[in-house]
mmCIF file of C-alpha atoms and ligand atoms in Angstrom:
data_model
loop_
_atom_site.group_PDB
_atom_site.id
_atom_site.type_symbol
_atom_site.label_atom_id
_atom_site.label_comp_id
_atom_site.label_asym_id
_atom_site.label_seq_id
_atom_site.Cartn_x
_atom_site.Cartn_y
_atom_site.Cartn_z
ATOM 1 C CA MET A 271 16.018 15.925 -17.545
ATOM 2 C CA PRO A 272 16.886 19.121 -15.590
ATOM 3 C CA LEU A 273 14.521 20.120 -12.813
ATOM 4 C CA PRO A 274 13.839 23.622 -11.535
ATOM 5 C CA LEU A 275 15.237 24.223 -8.077
ATOM 6 C CA GLY A 276 12.520 23.800 -5.542
ATOM 7 C CA PRO A 277 10.591 21.078 -3.957
ATOM 8 C CA ALA A 278 11.170 17.492 -4.781
ATOM 9 C CA GLU A 279 8.251 15.678 -6.316
ATOM 10 C CA ILE A 280 6.431 12.388 -6.351
ATOM 11 C CA VAL A 281 5.269 11.570 -9.860
ATOM 12 C CA VAL A 282 2.475 9.012 -10.122
ATOM 13 C CA ASP A 283 1.692 7.465 -13.491
ATOM 14 C CA LEU A 284 -2.026 6.705 -13.464
ATOM 15 C CA ALA A 285 -1.638 4.598 -16.594
ATOM 16 C CA ALA A 286 0.549 2.205 -14.599
ATOM 17 C CA ILE A 287 -2.138 1.801 -11.927
ATOM 18 C CA ARG A 288 -4.769 1.288 -14.613
ATOM 19 C CA ALA A 289 -2.649 -1.337 -16.388
ATOM 20 C CA ASN A 290 -1.791 -3.090 -13.121
ATOM 21 C CA ALA A 291 -5.486 -3.281 -12.202
ATOM 22 C CA ARG A 292 -6.218 -4.775 -15.603
ATOM 23 C CA LEU A 293 -3.459 -7.383 -15.175
ATOM 24 C CA LEU A 294 -4.506 -8.300 -11.648
ATOM 25 C CA ARG A 295 -8.160 -8.536 -12.629
ATOM 26 C CA SER A 296 -7.427 -10.854 -15.527
ATOM 27 C CA THR A 297 -4.915 -12.949 -13.567
ATOM 28 C CA ALA A 298 -7.281 -13.403 -10.644
ATOM 29 C CA GLY A 299 -10.321 -14.164 -12.785
ATOM 30 C CA VAL A 300 -12.565 -12.836 -9.993
ATOM 31 C CA PRO A 301 -13.578 -9.299 -8.949
ATOM 32 C CA LEU A 302 -10.729 -7.052 -7.852
ATOM 33 C CA ILE A 303 -10.945 -5.053 -4.637
ATOM 34 C CA ALA A 304 -8.388 -2.294 -5.240
ATOM 35 C CA VAL A 305 -6.928 -1.287 -1.879
ATOM 36 C CA VAL A 306 -6.257 2.448 -1.564
ATOM 37 C CA LYS A 307 -5.771 2.794 2.209
ATOM 38 C CA ALA A 308 -3.111 5.128 3.636
ATOM 39 C CA ASP A 309 -3.673 7.574 0.799
ATOM 40 C CA GLY A 310 -3.254 4.889 -1.787
ATOM 41 C CA TYR A 311 0.042 3.634 -0.313
ATOM 42 C CA GLY A 312 1.337 7.177 -0.818
ATOM 43 C CA HIS A 313 0.069 7.452 -4.408
ATOM 44 C CA GLY A 314 -3.119 9.416 -3.605
ATOM 45 C CA ALA A 315 -6.290 7.525 -2.690
ATOM 46 C CA VAL A 316 -8.772 9.271 -4.963
ATOM 47 C CA ALA A 317 -6.676 9.241 -8.128
ATOM 48 C CA SER A 318 -5.583 5.660 -7.459
ATOM 49 C CA ALA A 319 -9.162 4.515 -6.918
ATOM 50 C CA ARG A 320 -10.249 6.150 -10.178
ATOM 51 C CA ALA A 321 -7.393 4.635 -12.141
ATOM 52 C CA ALA A 322 -8.076 1.208 -10.634
ATOM 53 C CA GLN A 323 -11.739 1.468 -11.585
ATOM 54 C CA GLU A 324 -10.759 2.447 -15.122
ATOM 55 C CA GLY A 325 -8.604 -0.688 -15.173
ATOM 56 C CA GLY A 326 -11.546 -2.858 -14.213
ATOM 57 C CA ALA A 327 -11.521 -2.997 -10.414
ATOM 58 C CA GLU A 328 -15.079 -3.689 -9.305
ATOM 59 C CA TRP A 329 -14.458 -2.772 -5.677
ATOM 60 C CA ILE A 330 -12.407 -0.224 -3.776
ATOM 61 C CA GLY A 331 -11.071 -1.087 -0.319
ATOM 62 C CA THR A 332 -9.842 1.152 2.496
ATOM 63 C CA ALA A 333 -8.768 0.495 6.057
ATOM 64 C CA THR A 334 -10.833 3.057 7.949
ATOM 65 C CA VAL A 335 -14.424 4.171 7.580
ATOM 66 C CA GLU A 336 -13.147 7.758 7.364
ATOM 67 C CA GLU A 337 -11.007 6.891 4.354
ATOM 68 C CA ALA A 338 -14.028 5.364 2.660
ATOM 69 C CA LEU A 339 -16.194 8.404 3.428
ATOM 70 C CA ALA A 340 -13.496 10.688 2.004
ATOM 71 C CA LEU A 341 -13.540 8.711 -1.250
ATOM 72 C CA ARG A 342 -17.315 9.062 -1.489
ATOM 73 C CA ALA A 343 -17.001 12.807 -0.809
ATOM 74 C CA ALA A 344 -14.529 12.995 -3.691
ATOM 75 C CA GLY A 345 -17.024 11.338 -6.002
ATOM 76 C CA ILE A 346 -15.841 7.717 -6.017
ATOM 77 C CA GLU A 347 -18.878 5.574 -6.762
ATOM 78 C CA GLY A 348 -19.409 1.833 -6.794
ATOM 79 C CA PRO A 349 -18.808 -0.906 -4.253
ATOM 80 C CA LEU A 350 -16.595 0.270 -1.414
ATOM 81 C CA LEU A 351 -15.405 -1.786 1.568
ATOM 82 C CA CYS A 352 -13.594 -0.659 4.718
ATOM 83 C CA TRP A 353 -12.408 -2.776 7.620
ATOM 84 C CA ILE A 354 -11.331 -0.657 10.557
ATOM 85 C CA GLY A 355 -13.741 1.051 12.914
ATOM 86 C CA GLY A 356 -13.479 2.175 16.503
ATOM 87 C CA PRO A 357 -15.673 3.571 19.228
ATOM 88 C CA GLU A 358 -15.934 6.983 17.518
ATOM 89 C CA THR A 359 -16.713 5.612 14.075
ATOM 90 C CA ASP A 360 -19.805 6.982 12.368
ATOM 91 C CA TYR A 361 -21.354 3.752 11.084
ATOM 92 C CA ALA A 362 -24.608 5.527 10.188
ATOM 93 C CA ALA A 363 -22.685 7.826 7.839
ATOM 94 C CA ALA A 364 -21.074 4.781 6.262
ATOM 95 C CA ALA A 365 -24.484 3.205 5.740
ATOM 96 C CA ASP A 366 -25.823 6.455 4.255
ATOM 97 C CA ALA A 367 -22.903 6.453 1.832
ATOM 98 C CA ASP A 368 -23.591 2.849 0.825
ATOM 99 C CA ILE A 369 -20.250 1.643 2.176
ATOM 100 C CA ASP A 370 -19.725 -1.969 3.206
ATOM 101 C CA VAL A 371 -18.367 -1.915 6.755
ATOM 102 C CA SER A 372 -16.452 -4.897 7.985
ATOM 103 C CA VAL A 373 -17.225 -6.195 11.445
ATOM 104 C CA GLY A 374 -14.610 -8.235 13.280
ATOM 105 C CA SER A 375 -15.872 -8.616 16.823
ATOM 106 C CA LEU A 376 -19.020 -8.900 18.910
ATOM 107 C CA ASP A 377 -18.343 -5.457 20.398
ATOM 108 C CA GLN A 378 -18.095 -3.920 16.976
ATOM 109 C CA LEU A 379 -21.274 -5.665 15.852
ATOM 110 C CA ALA A 380 -23.057 -4.161 18.862
ATOM 111 C CA ALA A 381 -21.678 -0.695 18.048
ATOM 112 C CA VAL A 382 -22.846 -0.986 14.449
ATOM 113 C CA ALA A 383 -26.279 -2.217 15.596
ATOM 114 C CA SER A 384 -26.750 0.725 17.909
ATOM 115 C CA ALA A 385 -25.589 3.227 15.256
ATOM 116 C CA LEU A 386 -28.103 1.783 12.814
ATOM 117 C CA ALA A 387 -31.086 1.718 15.193
ATOM 118 C CA GLY A 388 -34.185 3.271 13.672
ATOM 119 C CA ARG A 389 -33.062 3.133 10.046
ATOM 120 C CA ASP A 390 -35.476 1.658 7.573
ATOM 121 C CA THR A 391 -33.070 0.302 4.968
ATOM 122 C CA PRO A 392 -30.587 -2.438 5.795
ATOM 123 C CA ALA A 393 -26.910 -1.441 5.917
ATOM 124 C CA ARG A 394 -24.209 -3.570 4.306
ATOM 125 C CA ILE A 395 -21.769 -5.414 6.553
ATOM 126 C CA GLN A 396 -19.056 -7.976 5.957
ATOM 127 C CA LEU A 397 -17.736 -10.285 8.651
ATOM 128 C CA GLU A 398 -14.011 -10.556 9.255
ATOM 129 C CA LEU A 399 -12.750 -13.853 10.643
ATOM 130 C CA ASP A 400 -9.361 -14.311 12.245
ATOM 131 C CA THR A 401 -8.039 -17.552 10.807
ATOM 132 C CA GLY A 402 -4.572 -17.375 12.311
ATOM 133 C CA MET A 403 -3.048 -13.923 12.284
ATOM 134 C CA SER A 404 -4.176 -12.843 15.758
ATOM 135 C CA ARG A 405 -4.668 -9.318 14.525
ATOM 136 C CA ALA A 406 -8.137 -8.173 13.492
ATOM 137 C CA GLY A 407 -11.228 -10.261 12.936
ATOM 138 C CA ALA A 408 -13.275 -12.517 15.169
ATOM 139 C CA ALA A 409 -11.374 -15.352 16.811
ATOM 140 C CA PRO A 410 -12.754 -18.831 16.043
ATOM 141 C CA GLY A 411 -14.207 -19.113 19.534
ATOM 142 C CA ALA A 412 -16.450 -16.114 18.816
ATOM 143 C CA TRP A 413 -17.668 -17.186 15.380
ATOM 144 C CA ASP A 414 -20.757 -19.019 16.548
ATOM 145 C CA GLU A 415 -22.093 -16.065 18.479
ATOM 146 C CA LEU A 416 -21.023 -13.530 15.827
ATOM 147 C CA PHE A 417 -22.862 -15.484 13.131
ATOM 148 C CA ALA A 418 -25.938 -15.956 15.331
ATOM 149 C CA ARG A 419 -26.194 -12.237 16.036
ATOM 150 C CA ALA A 420 -25.365 -11.260 12.473
ATOM 151 C CA ALA A 421 -28.061 -13.597 11.174
ATOM 152 C CA ALA A 422 -30.581 -12.186 13.662
ATOM 153 C CA GLY A 423 -29.790 -8.633 12.504
ATOM 154 C CA GLU A 424 -30.188 -9.712 8.902
ATOM 155 C CA ARG A 425 -33.608 -11.251 9.659
ATOM 156 C CA ASP A 426 -34.594 -8.013 11.444
ATOM 157 C CA GLY A 427 -33.610 -5.945 8.406
ATOM 158 C CA VAL A 428 -30.847 -4.053 10.247
ATOM 159 C CA TRP A 429 -28.194 -5.156 7.787
ATOM 160 C CA GLN A 430 -27.418 -7.482 5.003
ATOM 161 C CA VAL A 431 -24.299 -9.606 5.450
ATOM 162 C CA THR A 432 -22.777 -9.099 2.022
ATOM 163 C CA GLY A 433 -19.397 -10.688 2.592
ATOM 164 C CA ILE A 434 -17.178 -12.806 4.781
ATOM 165 C CA TRP A 435 -13.420 -12.600 4.731
ATOM 166 C CA THR A 436 -10.090 -13.171 6.376
ATOM 167 C CA HIS A 437 -6.483 -12.072 5.906
ATOM 168 C CA PRO A 438 -3.390 -14.225 5.327
ATOM 169 C CA ALA A 439 -0.330 -13.824 7.531
ATOM 170 C CA CYS A 440 2.272 -15.546 5.330
ATOM 171 C CA ALA A 441 1.077 -15.235 1.737
ATOM 172 C CA ASP A 442 4.468 -13.934 0.611
ATOM 173 C CA GLU A 443 5.957 -17.284 1.686
ATOM 174 C CA PRO A 444 4.035 -19.687 -0.533
ATOM 175 C CA ASP A 445 5.402 -22.794 1.193
ATOM 176 C CA HIS A 446 4.490 -21.655 4.682
ATOM 177 C CA PRO A 447 2.066 -24.137 6.264
ATOM 178 C CA ALA A 448 -0.043 -21.263 7.638
ATOM 179 C CA ASN A 449 -1.399 -20.631 4.136
ATOM 180 C CA ALA A 450 -3.233 -23.939 3.857
ATOM 181 C CA ARG A 451 -4.207 -23.802 7.526
ATOM 182 C CA GLN A 452 -5.801 -20.377 7.198
ATOM 183 C CA GLU A 453 -7.619 -21.353 4.035
ATOM 184 C CA ARG A 454 -9.043 -24.458 5.740
ATOM 185 C CA SER A 455 -10.090 -22.443 8.742
ATOM 186 C CA PHE A 456 -11.768 -19.882 6.474
ATOM 187 C CA ARG A 457 -13.718 -22.640 4.723
ATOM 188 C CA ASP A 458 -14.816 -23.926 8.143
ATOM 189 C CA GLY A 459 -15.977 -20.423 9.033
ATOM 190 C CA ILE A 460 -17.942 -20.082 5.802
ATOM 191 C CA ALA A 461 -19.625 -23.437 6.464
ATOM 192 C CA LEU A 462 -20.505 -22.429 10.013
ATOM 193 C CA ALA A 463 -21.938 -19.125 8.777
ATOM 194 C CA GLY A 464 -24.062 -21.134 6.357
ATOM 195 C CA ARG A 465 -25.429 -23.223 9.206
ATOM 196 C CA HIS A 466 -26.586 -19.966 10.781
ATOM 197 C CA GLY A 467 -28.437 -19.111 7.597
ATOM 198 C CA LEU A 468 -25.887 -16.593 6.325
ATOM 199 C CA ARG A 469 -25.094 -16.667 2.596
ATOM 200 C CA PRO A 470 -22.576 -13.852 2.131
ATOM 201 C CA GLY A 471 -22.076 -13.396 -1.598
ATOM 202 C CA LEU A 472 -18.493 -12.186 -1.367
ATOM 203 C CA ARG A 473 -15.991 -14.554 0.248
ATOM 204 C CA HIS A 474 -12.437 -13.226 0.107
ATOM 205 C CA LEU A 475 -9.025 -13.935 1.579
ATOM 206 C CA ALA A 476 -6.251 -12.989 -0.840
ATOM 207 C CA ASN A 477 -3.987 -9.958 -0.656
ATOM 208 C CA SER A 478 -1.586 -9.253 -3.526
ATOM 209 C CA ALA A 479 0.799 -12.072 -2.634
ATOM 210 C CA ALA A 480 -1.943 -14.686 -2.306
ATOM 211 C CA THR A 481 -3.546 -13.448 -5.519
ATOM 212 C CA LEU A 482 -0.327 -14.061 -7.424
ATOM 213 C CA LEU A 483 0.929 -17.147 -5.626
ATOM 214 C CA ARG A 484 -2.066 -19.145 -4.472
ATOM 215 C CA PRO A 485 -4.956 -19.613 -6.907
ATOM 216 C CA SER A 486 -6.981 -21.578 -4.328
ATOM 217 C CA ALA A 487 -7.050 -18.458 -2.138
ATOM 218 C CA ARG A 488 -8.886 -16.314 -4.679
ATOM 219 C CA PHE A 489 -12.471 -17.290 -3.706
ATOM 220 C CA ASP A 490 -15.004 -14.656 -4.919
ATOM 221 C CA ALA A 491 -12.694 -11.623 -4.934
ATOM 222 C CA VAL A 492 -9.104 -10.562 -4.275
ATOM 223 C CA ARG A 493 -7.900 -7.536 -2.312
ATOM 224 C CA CYS A 494 -4.813 -6.107 -3.978
ATOM 225 C CA GLY A 495 -2.858 -3.161 -2.689
ATOM 226 C CA ILE A 496 0.879 -3.242 -3.308
ATOM 227 C CA ALA A 497 0.625 -4.994 -6.680
ATOM 228 C CA LEU A 498 -1.842 -2.341 -7.862
ATOM 229 C CA TYR A 499 0.977 0.172 -7.477
ATOM 230 C CA GLY A 500 3.305 -2.095 -9.415
ATOM 231 C CA LEU A 501 5.469 -3.341 -6.570
ATOM 232 C CA ASP A 502 6.248 -6.961 -5.882
ATOM 233 C CA PRO A 503 4.450 -8.343 -2.800
ATOM 234 C CA ALA A 504 6.882 -11.267 -2.593
ATOM 235 C CA PRO A 505 10.215 -10.153 -4.065
ATOM 236 C CA GLY A 506 11.906 -12.964 -5.904
ATOM 237 C CA ARG A 507 8.936 -15.303 -5.477
ATOM 238 C CA ALA A 508 5.973 -13.887 -7.364
ATOM 239 C CA PRO A 509 5.686 -14.615 -11.088
ATOM 240 C CA ALA A 510 6.650 -11.686 -13.314
ATOM 241 C CA LEU A 511 3.295 -10.446 -14.543
ATOM 242 C CA GLY A 512 4.589 -7.210 -16.007
ATOM 243 C CA LEU A 513 3.335 -4.980 -13.208
ATOM 244 C CA ARG A 514 4.646 -1.418 -13.547
ATOM 245 C CA PRO A 515 5.756 0.689 -10.560
ATOM 246 C CA ALA A 516 3.527 3.780 -10.623
ATOM 247 C CA MET A 517 5.620 6.053 -8.419
ATOM 248 C CA THR A 518 8.780 7.955 -9.267
ATOM 249 C CA VAL A 519 10.414 10.204 -6.663
ATOM 250 C CA ARG A 520 12.774 12.864 -7.974
ATOM 251 C CA ALA A 521 14.575 15.903 -6.625
ATOM 252 C CA PRO A 522 16.999 18.461 -8.014
ATOM 253 C CA LEU A 523 20.666 18.302 -7.142
ATOM 254 C CA VAL A 524 21.228 21.560 -5.223
ATOM 255 C CA ALA A 525 24.972 21.617 -4.589
ATOM 256 C CA VAL A 526 28.204 19.886 -5.555
ATOM 257 C CA ARG A 527 31.424 20.125 -3.553
ATOM 258 C CA ASP A 528 34.918 18.643 -3.361
ATOM 259 C CA LEU A 529 36.047 16.457 -0.518
ATOM 260 C CA ALA A 530 39.643 15.788 0.440
ATOM 261 C CA PRO A 531 40.798 12.632 2.208
ATOM 262 C CA GLY A 532 39.737 12.868 5.849
ATOM 263 C CA ASP A 533 36.725 15.103 5.225
ATOM 264 C CA ALA A 534 33.780 13.696 7.174
ATOM 265 C CA VAL A 535 30.136 13.875 6.100
ATOM 266 C CA SER A 536 26.953 14.682 8.031
ATOM 267 C CA TYR A 537 26.035 14.203 11.701
ATOM 268 C CA GLY A 538 28.347 12.095 13.803
ATOM 269 C CA HIS A 539 30.957 11.942 11.017
ATOM 270 C CA ARG A 540 29.786 8.434 10.176
ATOM 271 C CA TRP A 541 31.445 8.545 6.784
ATOM 272 C CA VAL A 542 34.923 9.863 6.071
ATOM 273 C CA ALA A 543 36.381 10.286 2.588
ATOM 274 C CA GLU A 544 39.400 8.036 2.073
ATOM 275 C CA GLN A 545 40.328 9.649 -1.218
ATOM 276 C CA PRO A 546 39.483 12.865 -3.022
ATOM 277 C CA THR A 547 35.941 12.836 -4.358
ATOM 278 C CA THR A 548 32.964 15.040 -5.120
ATOM 279 C CA VAL A 549 29.632 14.870 -3.328
ATOM 280 C CA GLY A 550 26.187 16.230 -4.156
ATOM 281 C CA LEU A 551 23.408 17.532 -1.948
ATOM 282 C CA VAL A 552 19.829 16.259 -2.316
ATOM 283 C CA PRO A 553 17.246 18.513 -0.605
ATOM 284 C CA VAL A 554 14.969 15.896 0.993
ATOM 285 C CA GLY A 555 15.342 13.919 4.172
ATOM 286 C CA TYR A 556 13.544 11.962 6.830
ATOM 287 C CA GLY A 557 11.113 14.875 7.176
ATOM 288 C CA ASP A 558 9.919 13.847 3.731
ATOM 289 C CA GLY A 559 9.840 10.147 4.487
ATOM 290 C CA ILE A 560 13.339 9.266 3.309
ATOM 291 C CA PRO A 561 14.313 6.425 5.651
ATOM 292 C CA ARG A 562 17.301 7.408 7.793
ATOM 293 C CA HIS A 563 17.848 3.673 8.197
ATOM 294 C CA ALA A 564 18.954 3.519 4.569
ATOM 295 C CA SER A 565 22.138 5.390 5.533
ATOM 296 C CA ALA A 566 25.101 4.749 7.820
ATOM 297 C CA PRO A 567 25.370 3.603 10.569
ATOM 298 C CA ALA A 568 22.164 1.576 10.298
ATOM 299 C CA THR A 569 23.343 -0.137 7.137
ATOM 300 C CA SER A 570 26.723 -0.954 5.650
ATOM 301 C CA ASP A 571 25.133 -0.948 2.208
ATOM 302 C CA PRO A 572 23.482 2.455 1.882
ATOM 303 C CA ALA A 573 20.704 3.278 -0.555
ATOM 304 C CA THR A 574 21.665 4.824 -3.874
ATOM 305 C CA VAL A 575 20.053 7.386 -6.151
ATOM 306 C CA GLY A 576 20.211 7.720 -9.928
ATOM 307 C CA ILE A 577 21.968 10.759 -11.421
ATOM 308 C CA ASP A 578 22.630 10.875 -15.172
ATOM 309 C CA GLY A 579 21.997 7.152 -15.279
ATOM 310 C CA LYS A 580 24.606 6.343 -12.618
ATOM 311 C CA ARG A 581 23.973 4.962 -9.129
ATOM 312 C CA ARG A 582 25.281 7.262 -6.410
ATOM 313 C CA PRO A 583 25.446 5.985 -2.813
ATOM 314 C CA ILE A 584 24.386 8.015 0.212
ATOM 315 C CA ARG A 585 27.312 9.202 2.353
ATOM 316 C CA GLY A 586 26.840 9.878 6.045
ATOM 317 C CA VAL A 587 23.443 9.905 7.716
ATOM 318 C CA VAL A 588 20.264 11.121 6.075
ATOM 319 C CA CYS A 589 19.242 14.381 7.812
ATOM 320 C CA MET A 590 15.748 15.798 8.272
ATOM 321 C CA ASP A 591 15.851 17.951 5.134
ATOM 322 C CA GLN A 592 18.791 16.775 3.051
ATOM 323 C CA PHE A 593 21.332 14.081 2.382
ATOM 324 C CA VAL A 594 24.679 13.751 0.626
ATOM 325 C CA VAL A 595 25.593 11.394 -2.206
ATOM 326 C CA ASP A 596 28.968 10.395 -3.571
ATOM 327 C CA LEU A 597 29.578 11.664 -7.108
ATOM 328 C CA ALA A 598 32.996 10.010 -7.413
ATOM 329 C CA GLY A 599 34.664 13.025 -8.982
ATOM 330 C CA ASP A 600 31.850 13.968 -11.378
ATOM 331 C CA ARG A 601 30.243 17.430 -11.317
ATOM 332 C CA PRO A 602 26.713 17.275 -12.642
ATOM 333 C CA ALA A 603 25.067 20.694 -13.132
ATOM 334 C CA ILE A 604 23.055 22.154 -10.278
ATOM 335 C CA GLY A 605 19.425 21.252 -10.928
ATOM 336 C CA THR A 606 20.283 17.880 -12.458
ATOM 337 C CA GLU A 607 17.545 15.348 -11.775
ATOM 338 C CA VAL A 608 18.161 12.960 -8.906
ATOM 339 C CA VAL A 609 15.964 9.868 -9.178
ATOM 340 C CA LEU A 610 15.436 8.497 -5.693
ATOM 341 C CA PHE A 611 13.392 5.543 -6.897
ATOM 342 C CA GLY A 612 10.868 4.537 -9.490
ATOM 343 C CA PRO A 613 10.368 2.047 -12.291
ATOM 344 C CA PRO A 614 13.650 0.846 -13.833
ATOM 345 C CA SER A 615 12.923 3.096 -16.839
ATOM 346 C CA ALA A 616 13.269 6.187 -14.604
ATOM 347 C CA GLY A 617 17.019 5.609 -14.419
ATOM 348 C CA GLY A 618 17.414 5.050 -10.707
ATOM 349 C CA PRO A 619 16.920 2.389 -8.094
ATOM 350 C CA THR A 620 13.548 0.841 -7.248
ATOM 351 C CA ALA A 621 11.490 1.130 -4.071
ATOM 352 C CA GLN A 622 12.554 -2.467 -3.460
ATOM 353 C CA ASP A 623 16.231 -1.404 -3.557
ATOM 354 C CA TRP A 624 15.507 1.222 -0.883
ATOM 355 C CA ALA A 625 13.586 -1.312 1.160
ATOM 356 C CA GLU A 626 16.570 -3.645 1.163
ATOM 357 C CA ALA A 627 18.959 -0.843 2.159
ATOM 358 C CA ALA A 628 16.635 0.234 4.966
ATOM 359 C CA GLY A 629 15.802 -3.262 6.205
ATOM 360 C CA THR A 630 12.109 -2.910 5.462
ATOM 361 C CA ILE A 631 9.543 -3.714 2.765
ATOM 362 C CA ASN A 632 8.686 -1.790 -0.390
ATOM 363 C CA TYR A 633 5.236 -1.025 1.086
ATOM 364 C CA GLU A 634 6.800 1.150 3.759
ATOM 365 C CA ILE A 635 9.036 3.019 1.325
ATOM 366 C CA VAL A 636 6.193 4.276 -0.887
ATOM 367 C CA THR A 637 3.647 4.756 1.889
ATOM 368 C CA ARG A 638 5.874 6.907 4.096
ATOM 369 C CA ILE A 639 7.237 9.132 1.336
ATOM 370 C CA GLY A 640 5.704 12.601 1.247
ATOM 371 C CA GLY A 641 6.351 15.348 3.760
ATOM 372 C CA ARG A 642 7.081 18.526 1.847
ATOM 373 C CA MET A 643 7.209 16.887 -1.550
ATOM 374 C CA THR A 644 4.532 17.725 -4.085
ATOM 375 C CA ARG A 645 2.655 14.983 -5.870
ATOM 376 C CA ARG A 646 2.055 15.238 -9.584
ATOM 377 C CA TYR A 647 -0.054 12.883 -11.667
ATOM 378 C CA VAL A 648 0.849 11.949 -15.196
ATOM 379 C CA ASP A 649 -0.858 9.560 -17.544
ATOM 380 C CA SER A 650 1.576 7.929 -19.928
ATOM 381 C CA GLU A 651 -1.345 6.610 -22.021
ATOM 382 C CA LYS A 652 -3.188 9.905 -22.344
ATOM 383 C CA GLY A 653 -0.255 12.317 -22.178
ATOM 384 C CA ARG A 654 -1.756 14.464 -19.443
ATOM 385 C CA SER A 655 -0.052 15.918 -16.408
ATOM 386 C CA GLU A 656 -1.692 17.584 -13.435
ATOM 387 C CA ARG A 657 -1.135 18.293 -9.762
HETATM 388 C C1 PLP B 181 -3.633 -3.740 3.168
HETATM 389 C C2 PLP B 181 -4.581 -4.828 3.040
HETATM 390 C C3 PLP B 181 -4.709 -5.540 1.839
HETATM 391 C C4 PLP B 181 -3.786 -5.347 0.670
HETATM 392 O O1 PLP B 181 -2.583 -5.991 0.926
HETATM 393 P P1 PLP B 181 -1.418 -6.015 -0.179
HETATM 394 O O2 PLP B 181 -0.417 -6.934 0.386
HETATM 395 O O3 PLP B 181 -0.939 -4.616 -0.289
HETATM 396 O O4 PLP B 181 -2.055 -6.487 -1.435
HETATM 397 C C5 PLP B 181 -5.688 -6.495 1.736
HETATM 398 N N1 PLP B 181 -6.517 -6.740 2.765
HETATM 399 C C6 PLP B 181 -6.422 -6.083 3.940
HETATM 400 C C7 PLP B 181 -7.347 -6.407 5.041
HETATM 401 C C8 PLP B 181 -5.448 -5.117 4.130
HETATM 402 O O5 PLP B 181 -5.352 -4.497 5.300
#
């Protein structure tokens, strides 16, 4: 399909997110916390949250309190959980907006307590336990005191402890011994919380990979991010559920030129034509989140794009605003659609293909894409299209 010259675009199919939520919800068999942090992994947080709710997600999850507040301001209703707060975080605003705030340390519990002083309705908090990732969450040595203080605050009506949770480090490697270890540790934590009189209704551990690969990790809810957007959290390992990638990135071809043997391409002359060929210019670059690592010299196997159904490899390094692809003698018309990545049906590579070329994960490919590109929403079930 020809594109007008102009900015490249990110097309997000809300029907795919809705269908993925439905699939994840029914596979998990427990409530789905649809994770829309980092602007919905690049798909748009508000639209993604709405589509996930339409697909049956009971909860929405964000990283920061600010992200959660922004969703409320945009009209997203229903249970909403966030798990990152710092010294400047407005916990009172979160409580006013009926947002569950996760607490992962004694310091944070104290900050939440002081922000809530003087309120007459209990706020909602969830306790994050570190069961072996050494990232966020209370370390096992702090659990006893965290639970004691959390239980005291609950008795005093400051908050209600609505949930308890942890995060897996190796869920994309189903045979990794850390999976069973973390799950055991989490069960120990839940039991200890119970001995302090806490009965959090929502116990959760699983991310997308654990949801798909480890039924015992599903507990009372699952937190799915990447799978909601239709990407595989454990490439080659997760069962094929029929998840659909929601994002397609496309740009117009803006120039075609001939190269003679010896002509060198882009900064540093990292690629030199060995035979006559044609190359095309794609007007997006690392300023728009295209990973420079997916081109020479970082990789010997550069990323490709789809043009007229053919895969065309990047030649030379990706620049800030543009990159060059090998057209192998063909001369597509200016304005021809270049599919950077999307679902296989879009006619180009997948985000996973780019991840492999760039030595990263599909999460990073979709989350970093943006820059000057516009984002357009379509709904392949309802036939609507909007910006
Ligand atoms: C990002 C995140 C998730 C979602 O992870 P996916 O692998 O994208 O499903 C779940 N829980 C927490 C705490 C997260 O930070």
